[in-house]
Amino acid sequence: MQFDDDADLDTSEVQDARGSRIPGGRATVGGGIAGLVALLLGLFFGVGPDQLGLSSGGDHPAATSSSLDQIKETCRTGRDANAKEDCRVVAVVNSVQDFWTQEFARRGGVYTGSPTVFFSNRVATACGTATSAVGPFYCPADRKVYVDLGFFDDLRTKFGSSGGPFAQAYVVAHEYGHHVQDLMGTLGKAQDGVSGATSNSVKLELQADCYAGVWAHHATTTKDPSTGRPLLSSLTAADIRDGLDAAAAVGDDRIQERFQGRVTPETWTHGSAAQRQQWFYQGYRTGDMAQCNTFR
């Protein structure tokens, strides 16, 4: 996975709230391993901490001037993205949103951008207050993606993913899949609070995986408006394998087996490892969001 060294990064698409003190109650669900499983299965790569009954509201995270200045100073070009993790995520956000802007326009629509918020430990959003334990998520109430970059280490060490830069890109692209669903009206229609292997919740998550694959299919041909060249210049078969491995690592069955020692499909919210791989690859193979209808 390689970015164009000479491309300019658009840091305006990222807000950095790392190190900010967030007032409000603590966001917890249960305790011990049961609480961890509830968090992981309820929100992991999901949509809005309000789904879990986490503490509501509070002040929203304020990106400090020092943290924003740091991102602007250190994440200027594709060369920075190739060298530093936070800059890489900025570049992925840029690439994903470039693609969806162009894809919506091609289909006669208008894509509205969504910022990604970097946070650490705890963050207050329009969907409620969440801790890093819930993993990356999309909040439809403020239309922002939230990511604690420390999660990428957990993906490898706690969930058994092979890791790698494209595993991180898959996570980010999945969350923007939820934003696409929000813009298209799919998100609200399918959030009925029901879990299980055939639930709308699972279908939403699998569709977001598919949309991540659609972006991956087009990533190296989507032109960056500032240069006329693709921001992502190289994506290898090994990168796609890392993405597929990450998708499998966060399947409901894998997580349940790892953390509770048994698989209970009636509580699934995101789909099995095989399903998540299947739908990501479906999007990557076809490059067509019309082939991502998981609700059929």
Short mmCIF file of C-alpha atoms in Angstrom, two decimals:
data_model
loop_
_atom_site.label_atom_id
_atom_site.label_comp_id
_atom_site.label_asym_id
_atom_site.label_seq_id
_atom_site.Cartn_x
_atom_site.Cartn_y
_atom_site.Cartn_z
CA MET A 1 0.00 0.00 0.00
CA GLN A 2 1.75 3.12 -1.23
CA PHE A 3 0.65 6.73 -1.52
CA ASP A 4 1.84 9.25 -4.09
CA ASP A 5 4.81 10.88 -2.35
CA ASP A 6 4.13 14.26 -3.93
CA ALA A 7 0.39 14.45 -3.24
CA ASP A 8 -0.89 17.05 -0.78
CA LEU A 9 -2.93 15.73 2.16
CA ASP A 10 -6.14 17.51 3.16
CA THR A 11 -5.98 17.63 6.95
CA SER A 12 -9.26 19.58 7.10
CA GLU A 13 -11.03 16.21 6.83
CA VAL A 14 -9.62 15.13 10.21
CA GLN A 15 -10.21 16.55 13.68
CA ASP A 16 -7.72 15.65 16.40
CA ALA A 17 -9.19 15.40 19.89
CA ARG A 18 -6.43 13.26 21.35
CA GLY A 19 -5.46 14.43 24.79
CA SER A 20 -8.62 16.50 25.27
CA ARG A 21 -10.40 16.22 28.60
CA ILE A 22 -13.97 15.15 27.99
CA PRO A 23 -16.48 16.02 30.73
CA GLY A 24 -19.51 13.86 31.45
CA GLY A 25 -20.22 10.41 32.83
CA ARG A 26 -18.12 7.37 32.15
CA ALA A 27 -19.26 5.17 29.30
CA THR A 28 -19.47 1.62 30.58
CA VAL A 29 -21.48 -1.49 29.86
CA GLY A 30 -21.23 -4.13 32.55
CA GLY A 31 -17.84 -5.28 33.74
CA GLY A 32 -15.24 -7.94 33.19
CA ILE A 33 -15.30 -10.14 30.13
CA ALA A 34 -19.10 -9.96 29.80
CA GLY A 35 -18.92 -6.20 29.54
CA LEU A 36 -16.13 -6.43 27.01
CA VAL A 37 -18.09 -8.86 24.85
CA ALA A 38 -21.18 -6.63 25.05
CA LEU A 39 -19.14 -3.67 23.88
CA LEU A 40 -17.39 -5.52 21.11
CA LEU A 41 -20.45 -7.23 19.72
CA GLY A 42 -22.72 -4.25 20.18
CA LEU A 43 -20.62 -1.58 18.51
CA PHE A 44 -17.44 -2.99 17.03
CA PHE A 45 -16.98 -1.20 13.71
CA GLY A 46 -20.51 -0.01 14.30
CA VAL A 47 -22.86 2.91 14.46
CA GLY A 48 -23.20 5.28 17.41
CA PRO A 49 -22.64 4.51 21.11
CA ASP A 50 -26.29 5.36 21.82
CA GLN A 51 -27.13 1.86 20.61
CA LEU A 52 -25.49 0.51 23.75
CA GLY A 53 -27.15 2.90 26.16
CA LEU A 54 -23.89 4.66 26.87
CA SER A 55 -23.89 7.95 28.70
CA SER A 56 -25.59 10.66 26.70
CA GLY A 57 -24.34 13.90 25.30
CA GLY A 58 -21.95 15.96 27.31
CA ASP A 59 -19.71 18.40 25.55
CA HIS A 60 -18.47 17.27 22.19
CA PRO A 61 -14.72 16.75 21.76
CA ALA A 62 -12.85 19.93 21.04
CA ALA A 63 -9.83 19.58 18.81
CA THR A 64 -7.08 21.56 20.49
CA SER A 65 -5.12 24.05 18.42
CA SER A 66 -1.85 22.31 19.31
CA SER A 67 -3.04 18.90 18.14
CA LEU A 68 -4.50 20.32 14.94
CA ASP A 69 -1.32 22.24 14.27
CA GLN A 70 0.68 19.06 14.80
CA ILE A 71 -1.39 17.16 12.23
CA LYS A 72 -1.11 20.03 9.75
CA GLU A 73 2.64 20.26 10.24
CA THR A 74 3.45 16.55 10.16
CA CYS A 75 0.89 15.29 7.63
CA ARG A 76 1.50 17.35 4.54
CA THR A 77 2.19 14.91 1.73
CA GLY A 78 1.80 11.33 0.61
CA ARG A 79 5.41 10.82 1.68
CA ASP A 80 4.30 11.56 5.25
CA ALA A 81 1.44 9.09 4.85
CA ASN A 82 3.90 6.40 3.83
CA ALA A 83 5.96 7.04 6.96
CA LYS A 84 3.52 7.81 9.80
CA GLU A 85 0.39 6.06 10.99
CA ASP A 86 -1.77 9.09 11.73
CA CYS A 87 -0.83 10.64 8.38
CA ARG A 88 -1.69 7.34 6.70
CA VAL A 89 -5.17 7.48 8.16
CA VAL A 90 -5.52 11.08 6.94
CA ALA A 91 -4.56 9.89 3.45
CA VAL A 92 -7.05 7.00 3.58
CA VAL A 93 -9.81 9.39 4.63
CA ASN A 94 -8.89 11.66 1.71
CA SER A 95 -8.87 8.77 -0.76
CA VAL A 96 -12.14 7.29 0.47
CA GLN A 97 -13.94 10.63 0.32
CA ASP A 98 -12.48 11.48 -3.08
CA PHE A 99 -13.93 8.22 -4.38
CA TRP A 100 -17.40 8.63 -2.87
CA THR A 101 -17.58 12.27 -4.02
CA GLN A 102 -16.91 11.15 -7.57
CA GLU A 103 -19.13 8.07 -7.36
CA PHE A 104 -22.13 10.02 -6.05
CA ALA A 105 -21.61 12.62 -8.81
CA ARG A 106 -21.41 9.87 -11.44
CA ARG A 107 -24.76 8.59 -10.19
CA GLY A 108 -26.32 12.06 -10.22
CA GLY A 109 -26.10 12.62 -6.48
CA VAL A 110 -24.14 14.79 -4.07
CA TYR A 111 -21.78 13.36 -1.47
CA THR A 112 -21.54 15.31 1.80
CA GLY A 113 -18.18 14.86 3.50
CA SER A 114 -17.72 13.41 6.97
CA PRO A 115 -14.79 14.31 9.25
CA THR A 116 -12.83 11.64 11.07
CA VAL A 117 -12.14 12.44 14.73
CA PHE A 118 -8.97 11.03 16.32
CA PHE A 119 -9.45 10.49 20.04
CA SER A 120 -7.84 8.68 22.95
CA ASN A 121 -9.43 6.95 25.92
CA ARG A 122 -12.88 8.58 25.81
CA VAL A 123 -14.88 10.80 23.51
CA ALA A 124 -18.21 12.62 23.69
CA THR A 125 -20.28 12.64 20.52
CA ALA A 126 -23.78 13.58 19.44
CA CYS A 127 -24.58 9.87 19.85
CA GLY A 128 -23.32 9.72 23.44
CA THR A 129 -20.01 9.24 25.23
CA ALA A 130 -17.87 6.22 24.32
CA THR A 131 -14.56 4.76 25.44
CA SER A 132 -11.82 3.34 23.27
CA ALA A 133 -13.12 -0.15 24.14
CA VAL A 134 -15.95 0.16 21.63
CA GLY A 135 -13.58 0.38 18.69
CA PRO A 136 -14.02 2.71 15.69
CA PHE A 137 -17.58 3.87 15.01
CA TYR A 138 -19.73 6.21 12.96
CA CYS A 139 -22.16 8.60 14.65
CA PRO A 140 -25.12 9.46 12.39
CA ALA A 141 -26.24 12.27 14.71
CA ASP A 142 -23.16 14.38 13.89
CA ARG A 143 -22.08 12.45 10.77
CA LYS A 144 -18.55 11.87 11.99
CA VAL A 145 -16.26 8.86 12.11
CA TYR A 146 -14.46 8.28 15.43
CA VAL A 147 -11.16 6.40 15.68
CA ASP A 148 -8.74 5.79 18.53
CA LEU A 149 -5.54 4.92 16.65
CA GLY A 150 -4.55 2.57 19.48
CA PHE A 151 -7.25 0.24 18.24
CA PHE A 152 -5.07 -0.78 15.32
CA ASP A 153 -2.61 -2.39 17.73
CA ASP A 154 -5.52 -4.18 19.45
CA LEU A 155 -6.73 -5.48 16.09
CA ARG A 156 -3.46 -7.36 15.78
CA THR A 157 -2.64 -8.28 19.38
CA LYS A 158 -6.11 -8.97 20.81
CA PHE A 159 -8.07 -10.11 17.79
CA GLY A 160 -5.41 -11.97 15.85
CA SER A 161 -5.39 -9.93 12.66
CA SER A 162 -2.20 -9.98 10.61
CA GLY A 163 -2.32 -6.19 10.75
CA GLY A 164 -0.63 -4.02 8.18
CA PRO A 165 -1.48 -0.63 6.69
CA PHE A 166 -4.35 -1.92 4.59
CA ALA A 167 -6.01 -3.54 7.59
CA GLN A 168 -6.21 -0.01 8.98
CA ALA A 169 -7.54 1.28 5.67
CA TYR A 170 -10.25 -1.39 5.68
CA VAL A 171 -11.43 -0.25 9.12
CA VAL A 172 -11.64 3.40 8.03
CA ALA A 173 -13.33 2.55 4.72
CA HIS A 174 -15.89 0.40 6.56
CA GLU A 175 -16.88 3.34 8.76
CA TYR A 176 -17.29 5.54 5.71
CA GLY A 177 -19.51 2.79 4.33
CA HIS A 178 -21.85 3.63 7.21
CA HIS A 179 -21.71 7.29 6.21
CA VAL A 180 -22.70 6.34 2.66
CA GLN A 181 -25.61 4.33 4.11
CA ASP A 182 -26.61 7.37 6.14
CA LEU A 183 -26.61 9.64 3.09
CA MET A 184 -28.65 7.10 1.13
CA GLY A 185 -31.22 6.63 3.89
CA THR A 186 -30.38 2.97 4.44
CA LEU A 187 -28.98 3.44 7.91
CA GLY A 188 -32.09 4.77 9.64
CA LYS A 189 -34.43 2.31 7.97
CA ALA A 190 -32.42 -0.71 9.08
CA GLN A 191 -31.71 0.23 12.72
CA ASP A 192 -34.44 -1.69 14.50
CA GLY A 193 -32.48 -2.92 17.52
CA VAL A 194 -32.86 -6.59 16.56
CA SER A 195 -29.81 -8.88 16.67
CA GLY A 196 -29.15 -12.27 15.15
CA ALA A 197 -27.51 -13.81 12.11
CA THR A 198 -30.26 -12.64 9.73
CA SER A 199 -30.90 -9.26 11.38
CA ASN A 200 -30.84 -5.88 9.70
CA SER A 201 -27.90 -4.99 11.94
CA VAL A 202 -25.80 -7.74 10.38
CA LYS A 203 -26.95 -6.75 6.89
CA LEU A 204 -25.91 -3.14 7.54
CA GLU A 205 -22.44 -4.15 8.67
CA LEU A 206 -21.91 -6.52 5.76
CA GLN A 207 -22.98 -3.82 3.33
CA ALA A 208 -20.46 -1.42 4.91
CA ASP A 209 -17.81 -4.11 4.38
CA CYS A 210 -18.87 -4.35 0.74
CA TYR A 211 -18.69 -0.58 0.31
CA ALA A 212 -15.15 -0.70 1.77
CA GLY A 213 -14.30 -3.23 -0.93
CA VAL A 214 -15.82 -1.02 -3.64
CA TRP A 215 -13.51 1.82 -2.57
CA ALA A 216 -10.52 -0.58 -2.58
CA HIS A 217 -11.37 -1.62 -6.14
CA HIS A 218 -11.22 1.99 -7.34
CA ALA A 219 -8.61 3.39 -4.93
CA THR A 220 -5.66 3.31 -7.31
CA THR A 221 -7.63 4.90 -10.17
CA THR A 222 -9.51 7.59 -8.23
CA LYS A 223 -7.81 10.85 -9.07
CA ASP A 224 -6.89 13.32 -6.38
CA PRO A 225 -8.36 16.70 -7.48
CA SER A 226 -5.21 18.55 -6.42
CA THR A 227 -2.80 16.53 -8.59
CA GLY A 228 -4.91 14.74 -11.18
CA ARG A 229 -3.20 11.51 -10.06
CA PRO A 230 -4.50 8.80 -7.71
CA LEU A 231 -3.53 9.53 -4.10
CA LEU A 232 -3.15 5.79 -3.49
CA SER A 233 -0.64 4.71 -6.11
CA SER A 234 -0.18 1.04 -5.25
CA LEU A 235 -2.33 -1.69 -3.69
CA THR A 236 -1.00 -5.23 -3.75
CA ALA A 237 -2.54 -8.68 -3.40
CA ALA A 238 -0.86 -8.88 0.01
CA ASP A 239 -2.66 -5.70 1.06
CA ILE A 240 -6.02 -7.20 0.11
CA ARG A 241 -5.15 -10.34 2.07
CA ASP A 242 -4.50 -8.14 5.11
CA GLY A 243 -7.90 -6.51 4.61
CA LEU A 244 -9.63 -9.90 4.32
CA ASP A 245 -7.78 -11.13 7.40
CA ALA A 246 -8.90 -8.08 9.39
CA ALA A 247 -12.49 -8.63 8.24
CA ALA A 248 -12.36 -12.23 9.46
CA ALA A 249 -10.77 -11.26 12.79
CA VAL A 250 -13.78 -9.10 13.67
CA GLY A 251 -16.45 -11.60 12.67
CA ASP A 252 -19.00 -12.20 15.43
CA ASP A 253 -18.17 -15.90 15.57
CA ARG A 254 -14.42 -15.28 15.91
CA ILE A 255 -14.91 -12.68 18.64
CA GLN A 256 -17.39 -14.85 20.55
CA GLU A 257 -15.15 -17.89 20.36
CA ARG A 258 -12.14 -15.90 21.51
CA PHE A 259 -13.78 -14.02 24.39
CA GLN A 260 -16.63 -16.21 25.59
CA GLY A 261 -15.63 -19.65 24.36
CA ARG A 262 -18.82 -20.35 22.42
CA VAL A 263 -20.65 -19.06 19.36
CA THR A 264 -24.20 -17.70 19.74
CA PRO A 265 -25.56 -16.62 16.34
CA GLU A 266 -28.76 -15.27 17.89
CA THR A 267 -26.73 -12.38 19.35
CA TRP A 268 -24.79 -11.51 16.20
CA THR A 269 -24.73 -7.88 15.11
CA HIS A 270 -21.99 -7.80 12.49
CA GLY A 271 -21.84 -11.17 10.73
CA SER A 272 -19.51 -14.13 10.71
CA ALA A 273 -15.86 -14.05 9.69
CA ALA A 274 -16.71 -15.77 6.42
CA GLN A 275 -19.54 -13.35 5.68
CA ARG A 276 -17.41 -10.28 6.35
CA GLN A 277 -14.70 -11.58 4.07
CA GLN A 278 -17.25 -12.53 1.41
CA TRP A 279 -18.87 -9.09 1.28
CA PHE A 280 -15.62 -7.13 1.39
CA TYR A 281 -14.35 -9.23 -1.50
CA GLN A 282 -17.65 -8.85 -3.35
CA GLY A 283 -17.17 -5.08 -3.32
CA TYR A 284 -13.50 -5.35 -4.23
CA ARG A 285 -14.11 -7.82 -7.07
CA THR A 286 -17.00 -5.96 -8.70
CA GLY A 287 -16.26 -2.34 -7.81
CA ASP A 288 -20.02 -1.79 -8.01
CA MET A 289 -22.01 -0.56 -5.05
CA ALA A 290 -25.15 -1.97 -6.68
CA GLN A 291 -23.67 -5.42 -5.96
CA CYS A 292 -23.67 -4.65 -2.21
CA ASN A 293 -27.37 -5.28 -1.58
CA THR A 294 -27.13 -7.44 1.52
CA PHE A 295 -30.84 -6.93 2.21
CA ARG A 296 -32.06 -9.19 -0.60
#
